[in-house]
Amino acid sequence: MLLLGQRTRAEYKKFISVIYHSFIKIAIFFSIFLHISRGYLQSLEIQSILSAVYLFLRAMKNCNSNTFPARCAILMSGSGSNAEALLEFERSQRPSAYETAVLVTDAPETSRAREIASKYSLPLVEHDIRKFYQARGEDSIKLDCPRRREIRDEWSDGLLQKIMEYKVNFACFAGFVPLSNIAGNLPCLNVHPGDLTRCDEAGNRIYAGLHILPVERAILNGEKSLRSSVILVQPYTGSGAKEMDAGPIVGISSPLPVDLEGHTLTELAQCSSNRIPGTRCRDVLRELALAHIERLKTSGDHIVFPRAAADFASGAFKCDSGQLFYKGAPVLSVEYSTDKAPRKITL
């Protein structure tokens, strides 16, 4: 499973720390020695050497505290509100655990990627998935046949190649719609509008799924609150249905209360049962779910995603034999909020 090379980063930080403290001891020894031997070793040369050692130690300490921010690629397909949340959080932190190296979009003509890239002075990679499929004789980008899945693999290979030109360490899917197997070669985080820690008796995640389905399901199940989840994306096979939302849950947001706006669960369940499969209905249930998704973006996605990404970038997470660890402790996930320290969610 691809994380961020946390062990390497942690070992590097430990190595730097050992060197730093060793040099401190050496500097103290030389200072004492110089004090005792002041009559013999009070030359400008010795003082210059000690000053140079002091400055070197300061630089070593600064490097250790900065932990060399991980380079991130942000991928987006639409409005980019999650991308902007990641970028604003990055700029609010001094120092930041991650730095955005490039913005990426599969929909350059319909998304706000160009606007956001210009606003934040970022390079932009445009890898139009629809034009890619059309150039190969396909009007649909669905993964419903071998030919279209082959095209998706080809498109994903090209996407990864373009991203890695910027020497990134990980990626964030900030409203990035197409399934892509770049997660097989690059650690990728995704934010999801549902509490993925909730499972049924068989261990299946109740609120997995695309678009507004997790929110509608939570409302119909009578949930009192909603959460956003941040997961480590898994490589997929076939249509990707099996692997969807199946990765380790590195973060969940604080609960957002559900507001039925005067409607009853019976009424909303009737809306669901009246729907015609394969059609998109603008019924009360859908409108209610859309309203909650917008609220969840602000109080959920925009809070948990940047903070989980920062912890991920700093090497706080580790995964061993399917078990997620946060700062050395086994966890199911970590709850993030604006006014409290991250809270470990245990099994």
PDB file of C-alpha atoms in Angstrom, residues 13-264:
ATOM      1  CA  LYS A  13      14.149  13.319  10.717  1.00  0.00           C
ATOM      2  CA  LYS A  14      15.583  11.045  13.415  1.00  0.00           C
ATOM      3  CA  PHE A  15      18.965  10.981  11.649  1.00  0.00           C
ATOM      4  CA  ILE A  16      19.021  14.784  11.401  1.00  0.00           C
ATOM      5  CA  SER A  17      18.048  15.055  15.063  1.00  0.00           C
ATOM      6  CA  VAL A  18      20.870  12.747  16.142  1.00  0.00           C
ATOM      7  CA  ILE A  19      23.391  14.748  14.115  1.00  0.00           C
ATOM      8  CA  TYR A  20      22.040  18.022  15.473  1.00  0.00           C
ATOM      9  CA  HIS A  21      22.281  16.976  19.114  1.00  0.00           C
ATOM     10  CA  SER A  22      25.718  15.431  18.548  1.00  0.00           C
ATOM     11  CA  PHE A  23      26.994  18.726  17.185  1.00  0.00           C
ATOM     12  CA  ILE A  24      25.460  20.519  20.174  1.00  0.00           C
ATOM     13  CA  LYS A  25      27.500  18.330  22.512  1.00  0.00           C
ATOM     14  CA  ILE A  26      30.640  18.945  20.479  1.00  0.00           C
ATOM     15  CA  ALA A  27      30.027  22.707  20.517  1.00  0.00           C
ATOM     16  CA  ILE A  28      29.547  22.674  24.282  1.00  0.00           C
ATOM     17  CA  PHE A  29      32.783  20.716  24.702  1.00  0.00           C
ATOM     18  CA  PHE A  30      34.715  23.194  22.549  1.00  0.00           C
ATOM     19  CA  SER A  31      33.193  26.128  24.420  1.00  0.00           C
ATOM     20  CA  ILE A  32      34.319  24.704  27.758  1.00  0.00           C
ATOM     21  CA  PHE A  33      37.716  23.875  26.326  1.00  0.00           C
ATOM     22  CA  LEU A  34      38.043  27.389  24.944  1.00  0.00           C
ATOM     23  CA  HIS A  35      37.058  28.914  28.283  1.00  0.00           C
ATOM     24  CA  ILE A  36      39.644  26.843  30.169  1.00  0.00           C
ATOM     25  CA  SER A  37      42.342  27.525  27.604  1.00  0.00           C
ATOM     26  CA  ARG A  38      41.454  31.167  27.050  1.00  0.00           C
ATOM     27  CA  GLY A  39      45.042  32.286  27.494  1.00  0.00           C
ATOM     28  CA  TYR A  40      46.197  30.019  24.692  1.00  0.00           C
ATOM     29  CA  LEU A  41      43.247  29.729  22.296  1.00  0.00           C
ATOM     30  CA  GLN A  42      41.628  33.098  22.140  1.00  0.00           C
ATOM     31  CA  SER A  43      42.469  33.765  18.527  1.00  0.00           C
ATOM     32  CA  LEU A  44      40.048  35.096  15.936  1.00  0.00           C
ATOM     33  CA  GLU A  45      40.413  31.854  14.007  1.00  0.00           C
ATOM     34  CA  ILE A  46      38.931  29.739  16.827  1.00  0.00           C
ATOM     35  CA  GLN A  47      36.121  32.194  17.384  1.00  0.00           C
ATOM     36  CA  SER A  48      35.293  32.131  13.663  1.00  0.00           C
ATOM     37  CA  ILE A  49      35.201  28.354  13.650  1.00  0.00           C
ATOM     38  CA  LEU A  50      32.821  28.274  16.616  1.00  0.00           C
ATOM     39  CA  SER A  51      30.605  30.898  14.987  1.00  0.00           C
ATOM     40  CA  ALA A  52      30.460  28.814  11.820  1.00  0.00           C
ATOM     41  CA  VAL A  53      29.548  25.722  13.856  1.00  0.00           C
ATOM     42  CA  TYR A  54      26.795  27.680  15.610  1.00  0.00           C
ATOM     43  CA  LEU A  55      25.324  28.884  12.305  1.00  0.00           C
ATOM     44  CA  PHE A  56      25.489  25.363  10.897  1.00  0.00           C
ATOM     45  CA  LEU A  57      23.625  24.028  13.934  1.00  0.00           C
ATOM     46  CA  ARG A  58      20.951  26.701  13.512  1.00  0.00           C
ATOM     47  CA  ALA A  59      20.503  25.680   9.871  1.00  0.00           C
ATOM     48  CA  MET A  60      20.304  22.003  10.826  1.00  0.00           C
ATOM     49  CA  LYS A  61      17.662  22.785  13.435  1.00  0.00           C
ATOM     50  CA  ASN A  62      15.616  24.806  10.948  1.00  0.00           C
ATOM     51  CA  CYS A  63      15.770  22.024   8.368  1.00  0.00           C
ATOM     52  CA  ASN A  64      14.599  19.538  10.972  1.00  0.00           C
ATOM     53  CA  SER A  65      11.647  21.704  12.022  1.00  0.00           C
ATOM     54  CA  ASN A  66      10.531  22.399   8.448  1.00  0.00           C
ATOM     55  CA  THR A  67      10.665  18.699   7.516  1.00  0.00           C
ATOM     56  CA  PHE A  68      11.047  19.761   3.899  1.00  0.00           C
ATOM     57  CA  PRO A  69       7.372  20.182   2.797  1.00  0.00           C
ATOM     58  CA  ALA A  70       6.043  17.316   0.689  1.00  0.00           C
ATOM     59  CA  ARG A  71       5.201  18.309  -2.872  1.00  0.00           C
ATOM     60  CA  CYS A  72       1.525  17.872  -3.717  1.00  0.00           C
ATOM     61  CA  ALA A  73      -0.498  17.759  -6.930  1.00  0.00           C
ATOM     62  CA  ILE A  74      -4.127  18.859  -6.624  1.00  0.00           C
ATOM     63  CA  LEU A  75      -6.541  17.290  -9.123  1.00  0.00           C
ATOM     64  CA  MET A  76      -9.955  18.836  -9.812  1.00  0.00           C
ATOM     65  CA  SER A  77     -12.847  18.544 -12.264  1.00  0.00           C
ATOM     66  CA  GLY A  78     -15.362  21.215 -11.264  1.00  0.00           C
ATOM     67  CA  SER A  79     -15.735  24.278  -9.070  1.00  0.00           C
ATOM     68  CA  GLY A  80     -12.502  23.650  -7.196  1.00  0.00           C
ATOM     69  CA  SER A  81     -13.763  24.640  -3.741  1.00  0.00           C
ATOM     70  CA  ASN A  82     -11.824  21.793  -2.150  1.00  0.00           C
ATOM     71  CA  ALA A  83      -8.731  22.748  -4.141  1.00  0.00           C
ATOM     72  CA  GLU A  84      -9.011  26.295  -2.829  1.00  0.00           C
ATOM     73  CA  ALA A  85      -9.460  24.999   0.733  1.00  0.00           C
ATOM     74  CA  LEU A  86      -6.219  23.021   0.403  1.00  0.00           C
ATOM     75  CA  LEU A  87      -4.385  26.024  -1.030  1.00  0.00           C
ATOM     76  CA  GLU A  88      -5.674  28.471   1.569  1.00  0.00           C
ATOM     77  CA  PHE A  89      -4.762  26.119   4.425  1.00  0.00           C
ATOM     78  CA  GLU A  90      -1.287  25.649   2.970  1.00  0.00           C
ATOM     79  CA  ARG A  91      -0.756  29.406   2.873  1.00  0.00           C
ATOM     80  CA  SER A  92      -2.053  29.847   6.426  1.00  0.00           C
ATOM     81  CA  GLN A  93       0.562  27.491   7.888  1.00  0.00           C
ATOM     82  CA  ARG A  94       4.091  28.610   8.715  1.00  0.00           C
ATOM     83  CA  PRO A  95       5.692  26.286   7.922  1.00  0.00           C
ATOM     84  CA  SER A  96       3.327  24.127   5.875  1.00  0.00           C
ATOM     85  CA  ALA A  97       3.705  20.342   5.794  1.00  0.00           C
ATOM     86  CA  TYR A  98       2.923  20.338   2.076  1.00  0.00           C
ATOM     87  CA  GLU A  99       3.425  22.660  -0.861  1.00  0.00           C
ATOM     88  CA  THR A 100       1.300  22.525  -3.991  1.00  0.00           C
ATOM     89  CA  ALA A 101       3.526  21.957  -6.998  1.00  0.00           C
ATOM     90  CA  VAL A 102       0.879  21.757  -9.714  1.00  0.00           C
ATOM     91  CA  LEU A 103      -2.870  21.953 -10.348  1.00  0.00           C
ATOM     92  CA  VAL A 104      -4.350  19.273 -12.626  1.00  0.00           C
ATOM     93  CA  THR A 105      -7.699  18.986 -14.396  1.00  0.00           C
ATOM     94  CA  ASP A 106      -9.431  16.534 -16.686  1.00  0.00           C
ATOM     95  CA  ALA A 107     -12.003  19.195 -17.675  1.00  0.00           C
ATOM     96  CA  PRO A 108     -10.163  22.362 -18.697  1.00  0.00           C
ATOM     97  CA  GLU A 109     -13.113  23.872 -20.578  1.00  0.00           C
ATOM     98  CA  THR A 110     -15.764  23.451 -17.866  1.00  0.00           C
ATOM     99  CA  SER A 111     -13.863  23.578 -14.555  1.00  0.00           C
ATOM    100  CA  ARG A 112     -12.403  26.581 -12.720  1.00  0.00           C
ATOM    101  CA  ALA A 113      -8.896  25.122 -12.950  1.00  0.00           C
ATOM    102  CA  ARG A 114      -7.484  27.903 -15.143  1.00  0.00           C
ATOM    103  CA  GLU A 115      -8.908  30.582 -12.873  1.00  0.00           C
ATOM    104  CA  ILE A 116      -7.564  28.934  -9.713  1.00  0.00           C
ATOM    105  CA  ALA A 117      -4.142  28.240 -11.224  1.00  0.00           C
ATOM    106  CA  SER A 118      -3.865  31.903 -12.191  1.00  0.00           C
ATOM    107  CA  LYS A 119      -5.093  33.120  -8.802  1.00  0.00           C
ATOM    108  CA  TYR A 120      -2.507  31.075  -6.909  1.00  0.00           C
ATOM    109  CA  SER A 121       0.289  31.341  -9.515  1.00  0.00           C
ATOM    110  CA  LEU A 122       0.434  27.590 -10.066  1.00  0.00           C
ATOM    111  CA  PRO A 123       1.397  25.598 -13.158  1.00  0.00           C
ATOM    112  CA  LEU A 124      -1.612  23.863 -14.702  1.00  0.00           C
ATOM    113  CA  VAL A 125      -1.757  20.444 -16.337  1.00  0.00           C
ATOM    114  CA  GLU A 126      -4.731  19.989 -18.669  1.00  0.00           C
ATOM    115  CA  HIS A 127      -5.463  16.369 -19.546  1.00  0.00           C
ATOM    116  CA  ASP A 128      -8.924  16.418 -21.115  1.00  0.00           C
ATOM    117  CA  ILE A 129     -10.468  12.983 -20.672  1.00  0.00           C
ATOM    118  CA  ARG A 130     -13.417  13.489 -23.031  1.00  0.00           C
ATOM    119  CA  LYS A 131     -11.229  14.670 -25.899  1.00  0.00           C
ATOM    120  CA  PHE A 132      -8.901  11.751 -25.198  1.00  0.00           C
ATOM    121  CA  TYR A 133     -11.748   9.252 -25.578  1.00  0.00           C
ATOM    122  CA  GLN A 134     -13.207  11.028 -28.613  1.00  0.00           C
ATOM    123  CA  ALA A 135      -9.838  10.925 -30.369  1.00  0.00           C
ATOM    124  CA  ARG A 136     -10.007   7.149 -30.016  1.00  0.00           C
ATOM    125  CA  GLY A 137     -13.531   6.845 -31.374  1.00  0.00           C
ATOM    126  CA  GLU A 138     -15.443   6.705 -28.076  1.00  0.00           C
ATOM    127  CA  ASP A 139     -18.131   9.198 -27.054  1.00  0.00           C
ATOM    128  CA  SER A 140     -18.607   7.757 -23.549  1.00  0.00           C
ATOM    129  CA  ILE A 141     -15.968   7.641 -20.812  1.00  0.00           C
ATOM    130  CA  LYS A 142     -17.741   4.906 -18.830  1.00  0.00           C
ATOM    131  CA  LEU A 143     -15.748   1.859 -17.769  1.00  0.00           C
ATOM    132  CA  ASP A 144     -18.390  -0.527 -19.079  1.00  0.00           C
ATOM    133  CA  CYS A 145     -16.378  -2.471 -21.663  1.00  0.00           C
ATOM    134  CA  PRO A 146     -12.790  -3.683 -22.144  1.00  0.00           C
ATOM    135  CA  ARG A 147     -12.038  -1.119 -24.883  1.00  0.00           C
ATOM    136  CA  ARG A 148     -12.997   1.855 -22.712  1.00  0.00           C
ATOM    137  CA  ARG A 149     -11.059   0.446 -19.780  1.00  0.00           C
ATOM    138  CA  GLU A 150      -7.996   0.140 -22.011  1.00  0.00           C
ATOM    139  CA  ILE A 151      -8.391   3.790 -23.004  1.00  0.00           C
ATOM    140  CA  ARG A 152      -8.690   4.756 -19.341  1.00  0.00           C
ATOM    141  CA  ASP A 153      -5.433   2.962 -18.556  1.00  0.00           C
ATOM    142  CA  GLU A 154      -3.739   4.795 -21.410  1.00  0.00           C
ATOM    143  CA  TRP A 155      -5.177   8.104 -20.244  1.00  0.00           C
ATOM    144  CA  SER A 156      -4.074   7.428 -16.658  1.00  0.00           C
ATOM    145  CA  ASP A 157      -0.531   6.588 -17.760  1.00  0.00           C
ATOM    146  CA  GLY A 158      -0.320   9.904 -19.568  1.00  0.00           C
ATOM    147  CA  LEU A 159      -1.766  11.724 -16.561  1.00  0.00           C
ATOM    148  CA  LEU A 160       0.790  10.202 -14.202  1.00  0.00           C
ATOM    149  CA  GLN A 161       3.637  11.067 -16.563  1.00  0.00           C
ATOM    150  CA  LYS A 162       2.562  14.709 -16.725  1.00  0.00           C
ATOM    151  CA  ILE A 163       2.153  14.951 -12.937  1.00  0.00           C
ATOM    152  CA  MET A 164       5.511  13.379 -12.121  1.00  0.00           C
ATOM    153  CA  GLU A 165       7.305  16.001 -14.207  1.00  0.00           C
ATOM    154  CA  TYR A 166       6.706  18.208 -11.165  1.00  0.00           C
ATOM    155  CA  LYS A 167       8.397  15.732  -8.796  1.00  0.00           C
ATOM    156  CA  VAL A 168       5.398  15.433  -6.488  1.00  0.00           C
ATOM    157  CA  ASN A 169       5.256  13.163  -3.443  1.00  0.00           C
ATOM    158  CA  PHE A 170       1.489  12.709  -3.285  1.00  0.00           C
ATOM    159  CA  ALA A 171      -1.775  13.913  -4.828  1.00  0.00           C
ATOM    160  CA  CYS A 172      -5.122  15.165  -3.554  1.00  0.00           C
ATOM    161  CA  PHE A 173      -8.318  14.424  -5.487  1.00  0.00           C
ATOM    162  CA  ALA A 174     -10.242  17.629  -4.834  1.00  0.00           C
ATOM    163  CA  GLY A 175     -13.482  16.882  -6.629  1.00  0.00           C
ATOM    164  CA  PHE A 176     -11.664  14.854  -9.286  1.00  0.00           C
ATOM    165  CA  VAL A 177     -14.319  12.790 -11.077  1.00  0.00           C
ATOM    166  CA  PRO A 178     -12.646  10.167 -13.333  1.00  0.00           C
ATOM    167  CA  LEU A 179     -11.406   6.935 -11.826  1.00  0.00           C
ATOM    168  CA  SER A 180      -7.683   6.715 -12.413  1.00  0.00           C
ATOM    169  CA  ASN A 181      -5.091   4.158 -11.434  1.00  0.00           C
ATOM    170  CA  ILE A 182      -2.333   6.669 -10.728  1.00  0.00           C
ATOM    171  CA  ALA A 183      -2.826   5.639  -7.085  1.00  0.00           C
ATOM    172  CA  GLY A 184      -0.910   2.476  -7.919  1.00  0.00           C
ATOM    173  CA  ASN A 185       2.251   4.573  -8.345  1.00  0.00           C
ATOM    174  CA  LEU A 186       1.570   7.722  -6.344  1.00  0.00           C
ATOM    175  CA  PRO A 187      -0.109   8.085  -2.923  1.00  0.00           C
ATOM    176  CA  CYS A 188      -3.460   9.832  -3.446  1.00  0.00           C
ATOM    177  CA  LEU A 189      -5.994  11.220  -0.990  1.00  0.00           C
ATOM    178  CA  ASN A 190      -9.678  11.709  -1.761  1.00  0.00           C
ATOM    179  CA  VAL A 191     -12.460  13.427   0.180  1.00  0.00           C
ATOM    180  CA  HIS A 192     -15.872  11.745   0.315  1.00  0.00           C
ATOM    181  CA  PRO A 193     -19.302  13.066   1.444  1.00  0.00           C
ATOM    182  CA  GLY A 194     -20.073  10.307   3.897  1.00  0.00           C
ATOM    183  CA  ASP A 195     -18.926   8.715   7.153  1.00  0.00           C
ATOM    184  CA  LEU A 196     -16.927   5.735   5.911  1.00  0.00           C
ATOM    185  CA  THR A 197     -16.253   4.498   9.436  1.00  0.00           C
ATOM    186  CA  ARG A 198     -19.868   3.250   9.565  1.00  0.00           C
ATOM    187  CA  CYS A 199     -20.187  -0.381   8.453  1.00  0.00           C
ATOM    188  CA  ASP A 200     -22.916  -3.007   8.337  1.00  0.00           C
ATOM    189  CA  GLU A 201     -22.735  -6.413  10.016  1.00  0.00           C
ATOM    190  CA  ALA A 202     -20.822  -7.815   7.054  1.00  0.00           C
ATOM    191  CA  GLY A 203     -18.194  -5.085   7.333  1.00  0.00           C
ATOM    192  CA  ASN A 204     -19.319  -3.179   4.236  1.00  0.00           C
ATOM    193  CA  ARG A 205     -19.115   0.607   4.382  1.00  0.00           C
ATOM    194  CA  ILE A 206     -22.687   1.857   4.513  1.00  0.00           C
ATOM    195  CA  TYR A 207     -22.044   5.304   3.105  1.00  0.00           C
ATOM    196  CA  ALA A 208     -19.757   4.501   0.184  1.00  0.00           C
ATOM    197  CA  GLY A 209     -20.909   5.502  -3.290  1.00  0.00           C
ATOM    198  CA  LEU A 210     -20.912   8.267  -5.871  1.00  0.00           C
ATOM    199  CA  HIS A 211     -22.209  11.813  -5.828  1.00  0.00           C
ATOM    200  CA  ILE A 212     -25.203  12.423  -3.527  1.00  0.00           C
ATOM    201  CA  LEU A 213     -26.024   8.755  -2.857  1.00  0.00           C
ATOM    202  CA  PRO A 214     -24.172   8.569   0.504  1.00  0.00           C
ATOM    203  CA  VAL A 215     -26.010  11.659   1.782  1.00  0.00           C
ATOM    204  CA  GLU A 216     -29.413  10.438   0.575  1.00  0.00           C
ATOM    205  CA  ARG A 217     -28.806   7.051   2.181  1.00  0.00           C
ATOM    206  CA  ALA A 218     -27.794   8.657   5.491  1.00  0.00           C
ATOM    207  CA  ILE A 219     -30.926  10.825   5.501  1.00  0.00           C
ATOM    208  CA  LEU A 220     -33.206   7.879   4.716  1.00  0.00           C
ATOM    209  CA  ASN A 221     -31.509   5.797   7.432  1.00  0.00           C
ATOM    210  CA  GLY A 222     -32.473   8.437   9.971  1.00  0.00           C
ATOM    211  CA  GLU A 223     -28.917   9.537  10.753  1.00  0.00           C
ATOM    212  CA  LYS A 224     -28.795  12.561  13.038  1.00  0.00           C
ATOM    213  CA  SER A 225     -25.548  13.865  11.543  1.00  0.00           C
ATOM    214  CA  LEU A 226     -23.265  13.617   8.519  1.00  0.00           C
ATOM    215  CA  ARG A 227     -19.488  13.549   8.173  1.00  0.00           C
ATOM    216  CA  SER A 228     -16.922  13.881   5.405  1.00  0.00           C
ATOM    217  CA  SER A 229     -14.164  11.293   5.126  1.00  0.00           C
ATOM    218  CA  VAL A 230     -10.655  11.450   3.677  1.00  0.00           C
ATOM    219  CA  ILE A 231      -9.341   8.156   2.349  1.00  0.00           C
ATOM    220  CA  LEU A 232      -6.171   6.808   0.809  1.00  0.00           C
ATOM    221  CA  VAL A 233      -7.239   5.929  -2.737  1.00  0.00           C
ATOM    222  CA  GLN A 234      -6.842   2.308  -3.827  1.00  0.00           C
ATOM    223  CA  PRO A 235      -5.980   1.114  -7.347  1.00  0.00           C
ATOM    224  CA  TYR A 236      -9.030  -0.381  -9.036  1.00  0.00           C
ATOM    225  CA  THR A 237      -9.818  -3.244 -11.393  1.00  0.00           C
ATOM    226  CA  GLY A 238     -12.646  -3.552 -13.908  1.00  0.00           C
ATOM    227  CA  SER A 239     -15.336  -0.944 -13.313  1.00  0.00           C
ATOM    228  CA  GLY A 240     -13.788   0.107 -10.005  1.00  0.00           C
ATOM    229  CA  ALA A 241     -16.962  -0.576  -8.012  1.00  0.00           C
ATOM    230  CA  LYS A 242     -15.247  -2.973  -5.606  1.00  0.00           C
ATOM    231  CA  GLU A 243     -12.414  -0.601  -4.689  1.00  0.00           C
ATOM    232  CA  MET A 244     -14.514   2.577  -4.534  1.00  0.00           C
ATOM    233  CA  ASP A 245     -14.154   4.290  -1.152  1.00  0.00           C
ATOM    234  CA  ALA A 246     -12.387   1.201   0.206  1.00  0.00           C
ATOM    235  CA  GLY A 247      -9.073   2.723   1.302  1.00  0.00           C
ATOM    236  CA  PRO A 248      -7.839   3.505   4.832  1.00  0.00           C
ATOM    237  CA  ILE A 249      -9.767   6.417   6.363  1.00  0.00           C
ATOM    238  CA  VAL A 250      -7.111   8.935   7.381  1.00  0.00           C
ATOM    239  CA  GLY A 251      -9.625  11.548   8.522  1.00  0.00           C
ATOM    240  CA  ILE A 252     -13.263  12.316   9.295  1.00  0.00           C
ATOM    241  CA  SER A 253     -14.880  15.664   9.964  1.00  0.00           C
ATOM    242  CA  SER A 254     -16.870  16.730  12.994  1.00  0.00           C
ATOM    243  CA  PRO A 255     -20.576  15.811  12.734  1.00  0.00           C
ATOM    244  CA  LEU A 256     -22.925  18.088  10.783  1.00  0.00           C
ATOM    245  CA  PRO A 257     -26.522  17.899  12.091  1.00  0.00           C
ATOM    246  CA  VAL A 258     -29.164  16.677   9.625  1.00  0.00           C
ATOM    247  CA  ASP A 259     -32.057  19.083   9.056  1.00  0.00           C
ATOM    248  CA  LEU A 260     -35.121  17.532   7.416  1.00  0.00           C
ATOM    249  CA  GLU A 261     -36.636  21.001   6.954  1.00  0.00           C
ATOM    250  CA  GLY A 262     -40.062  19.828   8.119  1.00  0.00           C
ATOM    251  CA  HIS A 263     -40.199  16.705   5.944  1.00  0.00           C
ATOM    252  CA  THR A 264     -40.764  13.238   7.407  1.00  0.00           C
TER     253      THR A 264
END
